[in-house]
XYZ file of C-alpha atoms in Angstrom:
536
model
C -101.606 -83.157 24.928
C -100.105 -86.626 24.191
C -97.237 -87.968 25.608
C -93.348 -85.387 25.712
C -94.662 -83.107 23.608
C -94.472 -79.097 24.988
C -94.789 -76.625 23.631
C -93.051 -73.159 24.679
C -94.781 -70.364 23.085
C -94.574 -67.380 25.334
C -97.870 -66.536 26.427
C -99.618 -69.039 24.744
C -103.354 -69.717 24.820
C -103.010 -73.161 25.280
C -99.666 -73.102 27.494
C -102.222 -71.079 29.664
C -104.360 -73.979 30.155
C -101.976 -76.380 30.463
C -100.663 -74.068 33.773
C -104.316 -74.580 35.197
C -103.928 -79.117 34.774
C -100.979 -79.245 37.230
C -100.986 -80.618 40.756
C -100.010 -82.551 43.429
C -97.053 -80.545 43.664
C -93.961 -81.328 46.533
C -95.368 -78.946 48.461
C -97.946 -76.703 49.244
C -97.878 -73.416 50.702
C -100.958 -71.378 51.838
C -101.226 -68.882 49.316
C -99.411 -66.582 46.769
C -98.810 -64.107 49.901
C -97.512 -66.705 51.877
C -94.181 -65.775 54.157
C -90.809 -66.837 52.480
C -88.804 -69.695 54.508
C -85.276 -69.447 53.315
C -81.632 -70.589 54.386
C -78.629 -68.833 55.457
C -76.241 -70.952 53.507
C -73.736 -69.061 51.310
C -73.767 -70.359 47.210
C -71.256 -71.412 45.610
C -71.381 -69.294 42.989
C -67.383 -70.860 41.542
C -69.314 -74.314 41.283
C -72.636 -72.996 39.640
C -70.677 -71.165 36.799
C -67.889 -74.281 36.038
C -71.135 -76.347 36.669
C -74.182 -73.942 34.070
C -71.476 -74.684 31.455
C -71.425 -78.265 31.739
C -74.971 -78.342 31.004
C -74.545 -76.438 27.203
C -71.998 -79.639 26.701
C -75.153 -82.201 27.281
C -76.806 -80.241 24.612
C -74.622 -80.284 21.802
C -75.533 -82.079 18.610
C -73.187 -82.896 16.220
C -70.413 -85.080 16.436
C -69.328 -84.489 19.713
C -64.717 -83.219 20.198
C -62.323 -85.334 21.722
C -62.334 -83.043 25.265
C -65.726 -83.594 25.854
C -67.294 -83.664 29.219
C -70.286 -84.978 29.603
C -69.154 -88.796 28.577
C -72.935 -90.290 28.471
C -73.497 -87.915 26.089
C -72.293 -88.989 22.517
C -72.650 -88.412 19.066
C -76.203 -87.466 17.266
C -77.744 -85.210 14.006
C -74.441 -86.471 12.473
C -76.537 -86.251 8.611
C -78.267 -82.998 9.760
C -78.675 -81.368 6.689
C -78.165 -84.029 3.694
C -81.417 -84.492 2.544
C -80.959 -80.667 1.129
C -77.277 -80.876 -0.147
C -75.539 -78.983 3.236
C -74.263 -79.544 5.914
C -75.575 -78.692 9.134
C -74.150 -80.199 11.333
C -73.417 -78.983 15.441
C -75.183 -76.126 16.716
C -77.454 -76.781 20.331
C -80.518 -78.900 21.373
C -82.948 -75.901 23.129
C -84.128 -78.710 25.727
C -85.300 -82.378 26.425
C -86.362 -82.755 23.039
C -83.845 -82.937 19.905
C -84.712 -80.178 17.488
C -82.544 -77.569 16.304
C -84.436 -73.884 16.803
C -82.808 -71.277 15.415
C -84.019 -68.881 17.126
C -83.823 -69.105 20.954
C -80.747 -70.861 19.761
C -79.149 -67.137 18.533
C -80.347 -65.795 21.970
C -78.854 -68.032 23.918
C -75.292 -67.712 22.466
C -76.250 -63.640 22.698
C -76.430 -64.081 25.669
C -73.467 -66.561 26.733
C -71.651 -63.449 24.522
C -72.887 -60.129 26.037
C -71.791 -61.894 29.720
C -68.109 -62.546 28.451
C -68.090 -58.998 27.029
C -69.297 -57.615 30.345
C -67.493 -60.138 33.071
C -65.147 -61.556 30.992
C -62.443 -61.005 33.612
C -65.144 -62.849 36.260
C -65.234 -65.340 34.102
C -61.358 -65.742 33.734
C -61.006 -65.077 37.733
C -63.314 -68.531 38.014
C -60.801 -70.794 35.554
C -63.742 -70.709 32.696
C -62.963 -68.295 30.061
C -61.802 -71.317 27.805
C -64.974 -73.707 28.563
C -67.522 -69.815 27.647
C -65.512 -69.664 24.442
C -66.098 -73.153 23.771
C -70.095 -72.248 24.626
C -69.895 -69.293 22.347
C -68.058 -71.292 19.361
C -69.822 -74.790 19.578
C -73.455 -71.929 18.684
C -71.547 -69.464 16.085
C -69.635 -72.805 14.048
C -73.197 -73.588 13.057
C -74.614 -70.120 12.557
C -71.727 -69.737 9.731
C -72.962 -73.140 8.688
C -76.908 -72.396 8.740
C -75.746 -68.728 6.210
C -75.240 -70.441 3.175
C -76.217 -67.783 1.334
C -76.846 -63.713 1.553
C -80.255 -64.015 1.641
C -80.659 -68.069 3.090
C -80.776 -68.945 6.066
C -81.182 -72.402 7.938
C -83.725 -71.979 10.553
C -84.407 -75.420 11.504
C -83.576 -78.955 11.806
C -86.365 -81.524 13.013
C -89.422 -81.517 13.185
C -91.336 -80.698 16.125
C -94.602 -83.192 16.039
C -92.875 -86.132 15.716
C -90.011 -85.217 17.949
C -92.868 -84.814 20.759
C -94.233 -88.139 20.307
C -91.185 -89.452 20.475
C -88.940 -90.898 23.636
C -85.563 -91.662 22.460
C -81.816 -90.137 22.620
C -80.376 -88.400 20.139
C -77.377 -91.349 19.792
C -81.194 -93.579 18.408
C -83.310 -90.348 17.172
C -85.490 -91.326 14.068
C -87.541 -89.025 13.747
C -87.915 -86.641 10.619
C -84.559 -84.309 10.491
C -85.875 -82.454 7.838
C -84.177 -78.434 7.463
C -86.304 -76.086 7.229
C -84.996 -72.273 5.828
C -86.122 -68.277 5.335
C -84.620 -66.620 1.856
C -86.180 -63.793 0.652
C -89.502 -65.303 -0.982
C -89.915 -66.548 2.990
C -88.727 -63.969 5.439
C -87.498 -64.822 8.530
C -86.495 -61.505 10.049
C -86.658 -61.982 13.489
C -84.466 -65.168 12.898
C -82.277 -64.200 11.238
C -81.446 -60.368 13.527
C -81.653 -62.529 16.654
C -79.118 -64.468 14.308
C -76.994 -61.488 13.295
C -77.193 -59.817 17.565
C -75.310 -63.163 17.778
C -72.448 -63.266 15.710
C -72.330 -59.553 16.297
C -71.967 -60.213 19.774
C -69.162 -63.243 19.143
C -67.400 -60.999 16.943
C -66.751 -58.632 20.201
C -65.796 -61.693 22.390
C -63.397 -63.471 19.748
C -61.603 -59.977 19.041
C -58.594 -60.582 21.371
C -58.349 -63.450 20.611
C -58.870 -65.462 16.947
C -58.979 -61.680 14.529
C -60.070 -63.026 11.477
C -62.655 -65.769 13.094
C -64.415 -62.370 14.697
C -64.155 -61.311 11.143
C -65.967 -64.217 9.721
C -68.438 -63.800 12.628
C -68.628 -59.788 11.877
C -69.659 -60.376 8.408
C -72.052 -62.885 8.347
C -73.662 -61.005 11.339
C -73.890 -57.543 9.114
C -75.196 -60.367 5.976
C -77.704 -61.699 8.455
C -79.192 -57.803 8.958
C -79.421 -56.660 5.644
C -81.381 -59.805 4.586
C -83.433 -59.270 7.629
C -84.097 -55.927 7.248
C -84.864 -55.388 3.123
C -86.955 -59.206 2.933
C -89.374 -58.553 6.707
C -91.491 -60.782 7.739
C -92.133 -63.030 10.338
C -89.757 -66.798 10.193
C -93.030 -68.285 11.747
C -95.058 -67.272 9.276
C -92.832 -68.557 6.781
C -92.738 -71.832 8.674
C -95.351 -73.080 9.675
C -93.867 -75.382 12.039
C -92.713 -73.809 14.384
C -95.304 -72.102 15.256
C -96.424 -74.656 18.072
C -92.907 -74.257 19.923
C -91.218 -71.003 19.235
C -93.602 -69.030 17.551
C -92.698 -64.917 17.430
C -95.055 -63.010 19.323
C -93.011 -60.128 19.491
C -92.903 -59.649 15.672
C -89.612 -58.939 14.604
C -89.168 -55.434 15.265
C -87.609 -55.691 18.751
C -85.207 -58.426 17.241
C -84.077 -55.396 13.855
C -83.292 -53.182 17.120
C -81.445 -55.673 19.069
C -79.496 -56.073 15.443
C -78.891 -52.660 15.386
C -76.891 -51.710 18.755
C -74.965 -55.369 18.863
C -73.531 -54.337 15.202
C -73.380 -50.586 16.518
C -71.652 -51.923 19.444
C -69.268 -54.637 17.214
C -68.442 -51.865 14.715
C -68.959 -48.780 15.992
C -70.353 -48.013 12.650
C -72.939 -44.401 13.147
C -74.997 -46.232 10.540
C -76.919 -48.718 13.070
C -76.431 -46.500 15.795
C -78.509 -44.227 12.906
C -80.987 -47.005 12.196
C -81.891 -47.663 16.208
C -82.837 -44.214 16.111
C -84.882 -43.494 13.282
C -86.274 -46.264 13.798
C -87.143 -46.051 17.812
C -90.756 -44.813 17.522
C -91.734 -47.370 14.877
C -90.011 -50.047 16.067
C -91.385 -50.180 19.188
C -88.543 -49.767 20.655
C -89.583 -46.020 22.982
C -93.202 -47.101 23.047
C -92.926 -50.561 24.694
C -92.725 -50.522 28.729
C -91.575 -54.209 28.919
C -91.993 -56.419 31.851
C -90.040 -59.349 30.943
C -87.472 -60.076 28.772
C -86.876 -63.212 26.779
C -86.006 -65.780 23.129
C -88.944 -63.611 22.554
C -89.302 -59.745 23.412
C -85.923 -58.518 23.445
C -87.105 -54.784 24.029
C -85.779 -54.372 27.536
C -82.377 -56.089 26.666
C -82.039 -53.252 23.392
C -83.329 -50.418 25.873
C -80.138 -51.826 28.274
C -78.066 -51.190 25.388
C -79.655 -48.088 24.125
C -78.579 -46.507 28.173
C -74.659 -47.755 27.927
C -73.849 -44.928 25.226
C -75.612 -41.964 27.115
C -74.098 -43.704 30.158
C -70.784 -44.162 29.101
C -70.487 -40.495 27.743
C -70.387 -42.260 23.668
C -70.025 -38.913 21.789
C -72.003 -40.803 18.742
C -75.057 -41.224 22.174
C -74.468 -37.935 22.711
C -75.340 -36.534 19.218
C -78.539 -38.552 19.489
C -79.427 -37.426 23.145
C -82.731 -37.175 22.974
C -83.887 -40.700 21.149
C -81.909 -42.122 24.028
C -82.900 -41.229 27.065
C -86.143 -42.588 26.029
C -84.514 -45.568 25.445
C -82.811 -45.347 29.306
C -86.818 -44.274 30.009
C -87.813 -47.408 28.728
C -85.012 -49.156 30.113
C -85.568 -48.292 34.232
C -89.036 -48.868 33.770
C -88.636 -52.470 33.304
C -85.833 -52.603 35.999
C -87.764 -50.582 38.134
C -91.000 -52.766 37.555
C -88.106 -56.049 39.092
C -87.639 -53.604 41.750
C -90.840 -53.073 42.748
C -90.897 -49.385 42.406
C -92.565 -48.795 39.794
C -96.017 -46.973 41.109
C -97.387 -50.276 40.870
C -96.826 -51.526 37.164
C -94.036 -53.918 38.984
C -93.223 -57.691 37.744
C -95.017 -60.297 40.771
C -92.421 -62.334 43.012
C -93.211 -65.867 44.574
C -93.962 -65.405 48.836
C -89.677 -67.207 48.363
C -88.728 -63.819 46.621
C -88.546 -65.185 42.823
C -89.094 -62.713 39.873
C -92.333 -64.433 38.222
C -93.969 -63.561 35.027
C -95.725 -66.605 34.307
C -96.700 -70.445 34.990
C -94.176 -71.718 31.825
C -90.775 -72.242 32.718
C -90.639 -69.012 34.672
C -87.032 -69.122 35.366
C -85.690 -68.178 31.926
C -87.668 -64.606 33.471
C -85.929 -64.781 36.711
C -81.734 -65.508 35.252
C -82.933 -62.618 32.195
C -84.107 -60.662 34.535
C -80.625 -61.079 36.967
C -78.823 -60.937 33.638
C -79.738 -58.084 32.760
C -79.652 -56.276 36.953
C -76.426 -57.422 37.383
C -74.895 -55.421 34.343
C -77.253 -51.923 34.762
C -76.096 -52.038 37.728
C -72.189 -51.840 36.157
C -73.528 -49.319 34.143
C -75.032 -46.865 36.693
C -72.261 -47.503 38.938
C -69.350 -46.966 36.160
C -70.765 -43.249 35.614
C -71.759 -42.368 39.341
C -74.868 -42.305 38.291
C -78.195 -44.607 40.312
C -81.624 -45.582 38.908
C -84.214 -43.415 38.142
C -88.060 -44.836 39.581
C -90.923 -43.408 40.534
C -90.953 -44.840 44.017
C -87.257 -44.361 44.454
C -85.852 -41.163 42.130
C -82.102 -42.218 43.260
C -81.511 -46.534 43.630
C -77.874 -46.833 44.453
C -76.707 -49.700 41.799
C -76.084 -51.820 44.701
C -79.680 -52.632 44.805
C -79.858 -53.887 41.777
C -77.278 -55.900 42.086
C -78.494 -57.538 45.483
C -82.082 -58.711 43.815
C -79.696 -60.286 41.217
C -78.409 -61.975 43.656
C -81.796 -62.874 45.230
C -82.121 -64.405 41.591
C -79.260 -66.360 41.976
C -79.754 -67.663 45.738
C -83.369 -68.792 44.749
C -82.174 -70.833 42.185
C -79.396 -72.287 43.787
C -81.219 -73.422 47.088
C -82.523 -70.463 49.058
C -85.987 -71.005 48.770
C -88.748 -72.084 50.955
C -88.886 -75.766 49.600
C -84.513 -75.299 49.810
C -84.182 -76.965 46.741
C -81.716 -75.806 43.831
C -83.086 -75.650 40.825
C -80.025 -75.942 39.142
C -78.915 -79.985 38.557
C -76.664 -80.949 40.316
C -76.389 -78.394 42.296
C -76.615 -79.315 46.410
C -77.717 -81.954 48.169
C -81.455 -81.119 46.563
C -82.037 -80.650 43.615
C -84.909 -82.355 40.274
C -83.933 -85.959 39.862
C -86.657 -86.870 37.194
C -86.053 -83.696 34.635
C -87.748 -83.850 31.571
C -84.959 -84.015 29.164
C -84.696 -87.388 26.885
C -81.003 -88.111 26.915
C -80.275 -87.914 30.202
C -83.955 -89.803 31.134
C -82.737 -93.195 29.176
C -79.845 -95.623 29.968
C -76.095 -93.459 27.929
C -75.726 -95.214 25.169
C -72.266 -95.891 26.011
C -73.506 -97.683 28.917
C -76.032 -99.147 26.741
C -75.546 -99.109 22.159
C -78.825 -101.462 22.088
C -81.314 -99.649 20.477
C -84.560 -97.710 22.021
C -87.116 -97.033 20.514
C -89.627 -93.892 19.483
C -92.188 -96.387 21.629
C -89.615 -97.951 24.066
C -88.393 -95.393 24.908
C -92.294 -94.074 26.853
C -92.946 -97.495 27.871
C -89.557 -97.785 30.187
C -88.001 -94.511 30.859
C -90.620 -91.554 30.466
C -92.767 -93.126 32.674
C -90.808 -94.342 34.968
C -90.727 -92.781 38.731
C -87.014 -93.110 39.885
C -84.393 -90.812 38.988
C -82.673 -90.272 35.934
C -79.661 -92.479 35.163
C -77.517 -89.377 34.371
C -77.769 -86.311 35.758
C -78.227 -83.208 33.350
C -75.738 -80.943 35.765
C -75.834 -77.143 35.135
C -79.124 -77.475 34.193
C -81.471 -74.855 35.297
C -85.199 -76.174 34.415
C -88.094 -74.445 34.838
C -89.173 -73.669 37.819
C -91.965 -73.602 40.574
C -95.000 -72.187 39.957
C -96.033 -67.882 42.079
C -96.297 -70.861 45.294
C -93.616 -71.302 45.111
C -94.575 -75.155 44.620
C -92.895 -77.522 42.746
C -93.421 -80.868 41.465
C -90.597 -83.219 40.356
C -91.729 -85.309 37.257
C -90.657 -85.075 33.983
C -94.332 -86.094 32.719
C -95.035 -82.391 34.591
C -93.088 -80.505 31.602
C -93.850 -76.901 32.925
C -91.840 -77.575 35.483
C -89.130 -79.558 35.241
C -87.813 -79.020 31.473
C -84.110 -77.437 30.950
C -83.502 -74.901 28.010
C -80.106 -73.328 27.299
C -81.729 -70.385 27.358
C -82.502 -70.586 31.539
C -79.292 -70.737 32.001
C -77.387 -68.717 30.103
C -77.551 -65.746 31.443
C -76.510 -66.662 34.338
C -73.243 -67.498 33.234
C -72.170 -63.822 33.678
C -74.402 -63.547 37.130
C -72.471 -66.606 38.443
C -69.399 -65.209 37.471
C -69.553 -60.959 38.991
C -70.770 -63.426 42.174
C -68.247 -65.304 43.253
C -65.747 -62.744 42.098
C -67.503 -59.742 44.195
C -68.270 -62.383 47.234
C -64.420 -63.662 46.894
C -62.715 -60.063 47.251
C -65.068 -59.583 50.573
C -63.706 -62.283 51.427
C -60.335 -61.304 51.425
C -61.286 -58.265 52.960
C -62.681 -59.683 55.953
C -66.125 -58.430 55.344
C -68.846 -60.621 55.450
C -71.050 -62.250 53.415
C -72.407 -60.414 50.140
C -70.808 -56.862 52.088
C -68.751 -56.341 48.463
C -72.317 -56.254 46.847
C -74.140 -53.820 48.897
C -76.321 -55.822 51.009
C -74.914 -55.819 54.098
C -72.934 -53.179 56.766
C -69.883 -51.981 55.621
C -66.841 -53.478 55.999
C -64.582 -53.207 59.561
């Protein structure tokens, strides 16, 4: 494993082997079944929401706007696409590197958009609606650029291998900015379908404030869906360079179903719902019972979307009730597994209560689970329904929300180490985040060029806090024993990714609004979330 090289493929054998090498943790606990240590401090969800949106500004690639709030960042990647004769300036860096990976970027935007659709009022009440739109649009503007022809989409800019051998600020990049594309002869159904989902979801968000832009997004989304469905194949087969970083382990079938449900929601056209119904079996939509939801594995998310049609009493949904009920059963399998009410087939938890899927960047799974729990709780409450679990046939919506809240609390510092895993939030948070730009003196503070190896020799190995605080970033987080080592060489735990933070934007907004309502009504903390006695 060379310096700075990061592999994030879900469940890869390489990742599993490397995890065993992690040692020298910040605090040691007796084992995975030890008792938890907690703090009673009530999180400031509004602050967490505001800071989460700042993080996306720190991850921007391209020419930064005049209203950029993260001032230690500068313009970068301003010639992206030039070699190929296309404009690929913009978009987001996925994590602590400088490659623009299309699949996790699109998932990040889908999650931001889904949160804005479901909890827009909560986001607006916290005064963060404008910043949420900006975060979404920075991604969707780039997706439109990358879709240069109906059956051509630019999947990646930069090469992960060369990038990970180099430790530089994005403003100083000397690594390859080669761009890679998928097309009819080199398909990438998973990537283009996820992008179609992101564009469809975003089109709903912008429908009221910018209908013309919403129409453009939906047009590109429908074209990309047609591209992905007509020319099927995994994008990591067409683009070998992505395999070591974001291999599509789940394949493309989940993304095609995911995109179909989003396009149905955006257009109301039954043809997209029929697609998801007709392919429910052969694409695994009603066959796979999942215990994770992530940038790679979309089944639990699309099963929740399918369930909404039934819970809302949608007329089109009623016409396809038999198949949609099968989708709903799988959605509830995931949610019951999170709640540990699934007849033994459950998601693990750390002693401190963190949902635990795997060692590498585990908080991505906890944050995405918190999102689905929050959303489904709302769907159930709206329908006057309850969750059906093998170990509890009638679980109230408040229990789902309570678990989501516990994950938010854990991330924000209510955990055995009393450490916030959101950078910049609370009195203690990771100071040595594995992030090139944050770990090197700002280009604006010192504009002297820093070379590839110079960055490693002078900045990467420094046992000091990063000079720039990556505010709002949620790092990979602790292991199954709630152990965490704050060291930027410990990329398994200290690297932050956009798809860790994106689901929490809506969760923080919802929890802030509910907590504020409880306070106004004189309730004890958590009452409005169904976590304690009724208000008196």
